[in-house]
Amino acid sequence: MSELILQQAIQAKIQAMSEFADADVRINDWSALGESNENAPYVIIETADSFSSRQDSLTPNNKWDEKVTLVEKFVDWPTTLNNLQTRRQALIDQFNTVGSARSANGQPGVTADEIRSDGPITPVYPAYLTDEQIAEALPIFLEQRMIFAFEEF
């Protein structure tokens, strides 16, 4: 299976959730951050930085660390952090559901062995602000990148 097929399977599984609109779950498309934050939350699935591929038998064994970034509209600190936490938990729960949940939307021979954070929750400010302005501004989004570690066997 290609990485793109895996990303599309992750996308379909997240789009099936009531927390996210289909158009707000994107692959390698950060243009949402330039749009109105009224349409958030967004989920952006990125090309993996870390992968490995082995073939010790007839079937290849591939591992992909897919980057999945959750982007939440900033309202105020408590509300936004609570919203991000709730949606992050919903993502984790969606992939932890008993059955084929860890298989990336039913893909055969694939499992998400681990879901982990890939750094802190960070603010996103408008691109046109200077460093001095950012020091006094409120963000427009909060985001957190997670790693979905998939293995294909």
mmCIF file of C-alpha atoms in Angstrom:
data_model
loop_
_atom_site.group_PDB
_atom_site.id
_atom_site.type_symbol
_atom_site.label_atom_id
_atom_site.label_comp_id
_atom_site.label_asym_id
_atom_site.label_seq_id
_atom_site.Cartn_x
_atom_site.Cartn_y
_atom_site.Cartn_z
ATOM 1 C CA MET A 1 0.000 0.000 0.000
ATOM 2 C CA SER A 2 1.234 3.481 -0.734
ATOM 3 C CA GLU A 3 1.466 6.239 1.842
ATOM 4 C CA LEU A 4 -1.211 8.179 -0.050
ATOM 5 C CA ILE A 5 -3.685 5.293 0.263
ATOM 6 C CA LEU A 6 -2.934 5.172 3.993
ATOM 7 C CA GLN A 7 -3.444 8.950 4.302
ATOM 8 C CA GLN A 8 -6.751 8.704 2.422
ATOM 9 C CA ALA A 9 -7.879 5.915 4.757
ATOM 10 C CA ILE A 10 -7.010 8.064 7.800
ATOM 11 C CA GLN A 11 -8.851 10.974 6.201
ATOM 12 C CA ALA A 12 -11.984 8.872 5.567
ATOM 13 C CA LYS A 13 -11.977 7.562 9.139
ATOM 14 C CA ILE A 14 -11.747 11.106 10.559
ATOM 15 C CA GLN A 15 -14.331 12.468 8.104
ATOM 16 C CA ALA A 16 -16.762 9.843 9.438
ATOM 17 C CA MET A 17 -16.650 11.596 12.812
ATOM 18 C CA SER A 18 -19.344 14.124 13.724
ATOM 19 C CA GLU A 19 -16.688 16.481 15.153
ATOM 20 C CA PHE A 20 -15.232 17.307 11.726
ATOM 21 C CA ALA A 21 -16.690 18.415 8.390
ATOM 22 C CA ASP A 22 -15.388 16.490 5.384
ATOM 23 C CA ALA A 23 -13.772 19.588 3.835
ATOM 24 C CA ASP A 24 -11.917 20.315 7.072
ATOM 25 C CA VAL A 25 -9.887 17.084 6.996
ATOM 26 C CA ARG A 26 -7.089 17.689 4.513
ATOM 27 C CA ILE A 27 -4.001 15.948 3.209
ATOM 28 C CA ASN A 28 -0.876 18.125 2.866
ATOM 29 C CA ASP A 29 -3.032 21.231 2.608
ATOM 30 C CA TRP A 30 -2.359 23.988 5.123
ATOM 31 C CA SER A 31 -4.429 26.595 3.271
ATOM 32 C CA ALA A 32 -7.118 26.313 5.985
ATOM 33 C CA LEU A 33 -4.919 28.433 8.243
ATOM 34 C CA GLY A 34 -5.251 31.286 5.761
ATOM 35 C CA GLU A 35 -9.040 31.004 5.752
ATOM 36 C CA SER A 36 -11.504 32.137 8.374
ATOM 37 C CA ASN A 37 -11.060 30.475 11.714
ATOM 38 C CA GLU A 38 -14.865 30.197 11.869
ATOM 39 C CA ASN A 39 -14.636 26.921 9.910
ATOM 40 C CA ALA A 40 -12.289 25.282 12.421
ATOM 41 C CA PRO A 41 -11.563 22.723 13.720
ATOM 42 C CA TYR A 42 -9.273 21.377 11.030
ATOM 43 C CA VAL A 43 -7.283 18.181 10.777
ATOM 44 C CA ILE A 44 -4.267 18.191 8.487
ATOM 45 C CA ILE A 45 -2.651 14.887 7.577
ATOM 46 C CA GLU A 46 0.931 15.378 6.435
ATOM 47 C CA THR A 47 3.490 13.303 4.607
ATOM 48 C CA ALA A 48 5.514 11.232 7.051
ATOM 49 C CA ASP A 49 8.995 12.392 8.005
ATOM 50 C CA SER A 50 9.796 8.986 9.455
ATOM 51 C CA PHE A 51 9.206 5.660 7.750
ATOM 52 C CA SER A 52 10.846 2.304 7.215
ATOM 53 C CA SER A 53 10.340 -0.485 4.720
ATOM 54 C CA ARG A 54 11.585 -4.046 5.097
ATOM 55 C CA GLN A 55 11.001 -7.201 3.141
ATOM 56 C CA ASP A 56 12.086 -10.199 5.188
ATOM 57 C CA SER A 57 9.448 -12.447 3.597
ATOM 58 C CA LEU A 58 7.144 -12.332 0.577
ATOM 59 C CA THR A 59 5.185 -9.444 2.072
ATOM 60 C CA PRO A 60 6.809 -6.067 2.707
ATOM 61 C CA ASN A 61 6.668 -4.624 6.207
ATOM 62 C CA ASN A 62 6.264 -0.847 6.098
ATOM 63 C CA LYS A 63 6.064 1.533 9.025
ATOM 64 C CA TRP A 64 4.782 5.089 8.669
ATOM 65 C CA ASP A 65 4.764 7.844 11.284
ATOM 66 C CA GLU A 66 1.884 9.849 9.847
ATOM 67 C CA LYS A 67 1.669 13.419 11.137
ATOM 68 C CA VAL A 68 -1.873 14.466 12.029
ATOM 69 C CA THR A 69 -2.296 18.055 13.206
ATOM 70 C CA LEU A 70 -5.419 19.153 15.049
ATOM 71 C CA VAL A 71 -6.169 22.870 14.638
ATOM 72 C CA GLU A 72 -8.720 24.525 16.921
ATOM 73 C CA LYS A 73 -10.262 27.996 16.564
ATOM 74 C CA PHE A 74 -9.097 30.321 19.348
ATOM 75 C CA VAL A 75 -11.946 31.719 21.455
ATOM 76 C CA ASP A 76 -10.236 32.199 24.812
ATOM 77 C CA TRP A 77 -7.639 30.083 26.588
ATOM 78 C CA PRO A 78 -9.873 27.804 28.708
ATOM 79 C CA THR A 79 -12.520 27.269 26.020
ATOM 80 C CA THR A 80 -10.008 26.614 23.251
ATOM 81 C CA LEU A 81 -7.839 24.278 25.301
ATOM 82 C CA ASN A 82 -10.928 22.358 26.444
ATOM 83 C CA ASN A 83 -12.200 22.111 22.852
ATOM 84 C CA LEU A 84 -8.825 20.912 21.612
ATOM 85 C CA GLN A 85 -8.622 18.349 24.408
ATOM 86 C CA THR A 86 -12.142 17.051 23.651
ATOM 87 C CA ARG A 87 -11.492 16.723 19.911
ATOM 88 C CA ARG A 88 -8.072 15.167 20.462
ATOM 89 C CA GLN A 89 -9.683 12.558 22.718
ATOM 90 C CA ALA A 90 -12.360 11.921 20.081
ATOM 91 C CA LEU A 91 -9.613 11.251 17.506
ATOM 92 C CA ILE A 92 -7.867 8.848 19.865
ATOM 93 C CA ASP A 93 -11.150 7.114 20.680
ATOM 94 C CA GLN A 94 -12.015 6.797 16.975
ATOM 95 C CA PHE A 95 -8.810 4.837 16.370
ATOM 96 C CA ASN A 96 -9.114 2.852 19.633
ATOM 97 C CA THR A 97 -12.603 1.502 18.931
ATOM 98 C CA VAL A 98 -12.846 -2.265 19.239
ATOM 99 C CA GLY A 99 -12.762 -4.014 15.871
ATOM 100 C CA SER A 100 -11.007 -2.701 12.791
ATOM 101 C CA ALA A 101 -10.532 0.869 14.048
ATOM 102 C CA ARG A 102 -6.751 0.617 14.219
ATOM 103 C CA SER A 103 -6.646 -0.693 10.655
ATOM 104 C CA ALA A 104 -7.006 2.746 9.019
ATOM 105 C CA ASN A 105 -10.634 2.589 7.943
ATOM 106 C CA GLY A 106 -10.660 -1.149 7.344
ATOM 107 C CA GLN A 107 -7.487 -1.422 5.281
ATOM 108 C CA PRO A 108 -6.272 -5.052 5.452
ATOM 109 C CA GLY A 109 -2.871 -5.749 6.971
ATOM 110 C CA VAL A 110 -2.514 -2.307 8.554
ATOM 111 C CA THR A 111 -2.556 -1.298 12.195
ATOM 112 C CA ALA A 112 -1.992 1.936 14.093
ATOM 113 C CA ASP A 113 0.195 0.637 16.891
ATOM 114 C CA GLU A 114 0.578 3.973 18.628
ATOM 115 C CA ILE A 115 -0.846 7.472 18.702
ATOM 116 C CA ARG A 116 1.357 10.018 20.464
ATOM 117 C CA SER A 117 1.926 13.747 20.673
ATOM 118 C CA ASP A 118 4.678 15.279 18.578
ATOM 119 C CA GLY A 119 5.262 18.360 20.663
ATOM 120 C CA PRO A 120 3.327 20.880 22.683
ATOM 121 C CA ILE A 121 0.081 22.643 21.911
ATOM 122 C CA THR A 122 1.160 25.805 20.101
ATOM 123 C CA PRO A 123 -0.533 29.084 19.186
ATOM 124 C CA VAL A 124 -0.901 30.187 15.563
ATOM 125 C CA TYR A 125 -0.846 33.928 14.878
ATOM 126 C CA PRO A 126 -1.684 35.819 11.688
ATOM 127 C CA ALA A 127 1.333 35.702 9.374
ATOM 128 C CA TYR A 128 1.468 39.479 8.946
ATOM 129 C CA LEU A 129 2.171 40.221 12.634
ATOM 130 C CA THR A 130 5.654 41.241 13.698
ATOM 131 C CA ASP A 131 7.351 39.642 16.703
ATOM 132 C CA GLU A 132 6.564 42.733 18.754
ATOM 133 C CA GLN A 133 2.885 42.529 17.818
ATOM 134 C CA ILE A 134 2.733 38.800 18.566
ATOM 135 C CA ALA A 135 3.940 39.495 22.092
ATOM 136 C CA GLU A 136 0.684 41.369 22.744
ATOM 137 C CA ALA A 137 -1.702 39.515 20.416
ATOM 138 C CA LEU A 138 -4.013 36.583 20.952
ATOM 139 C CA PRO A 139 -3.642 33.648 18.573
ATOM 140 C CA ILE A 140 -6.209 32.800 15.911
ATOM 141 C CA PHE A 141 -5.748 29.035 16.364
ATOM 142 C CA LEU A 142 -4.186 26.525 18.725
ATOM 143 C CA GLU A 143 -2.700 23.410 17.169
ATOM 144 C CA GLN A 144 -1.117 20.147 18.186
ATOM 145 C CA ARG A 145 0.662 17.646 15.985
ATOM 146 C CA MET A 146 0.243 13.957 16.738
ATOM 147 C CA ILE A 147 1.980 10.941 15.288
ATOM 148 C CA PHE A 148 -0.113 7.999 14.164
ATOM 149 C CA ALA A 149 2.396 5.140 13.939
ATOM 150 C CA PHE A 150 1.102 2.661 11.360
ATOM 151 C CA GLU A 151 2.526 -0.699 10.435
ATOM 152 C CA GLU A 152 1.692 -2.524 7.234
ATOM 153 C CA PHE A 153 2.336 -6.249 7.271
#
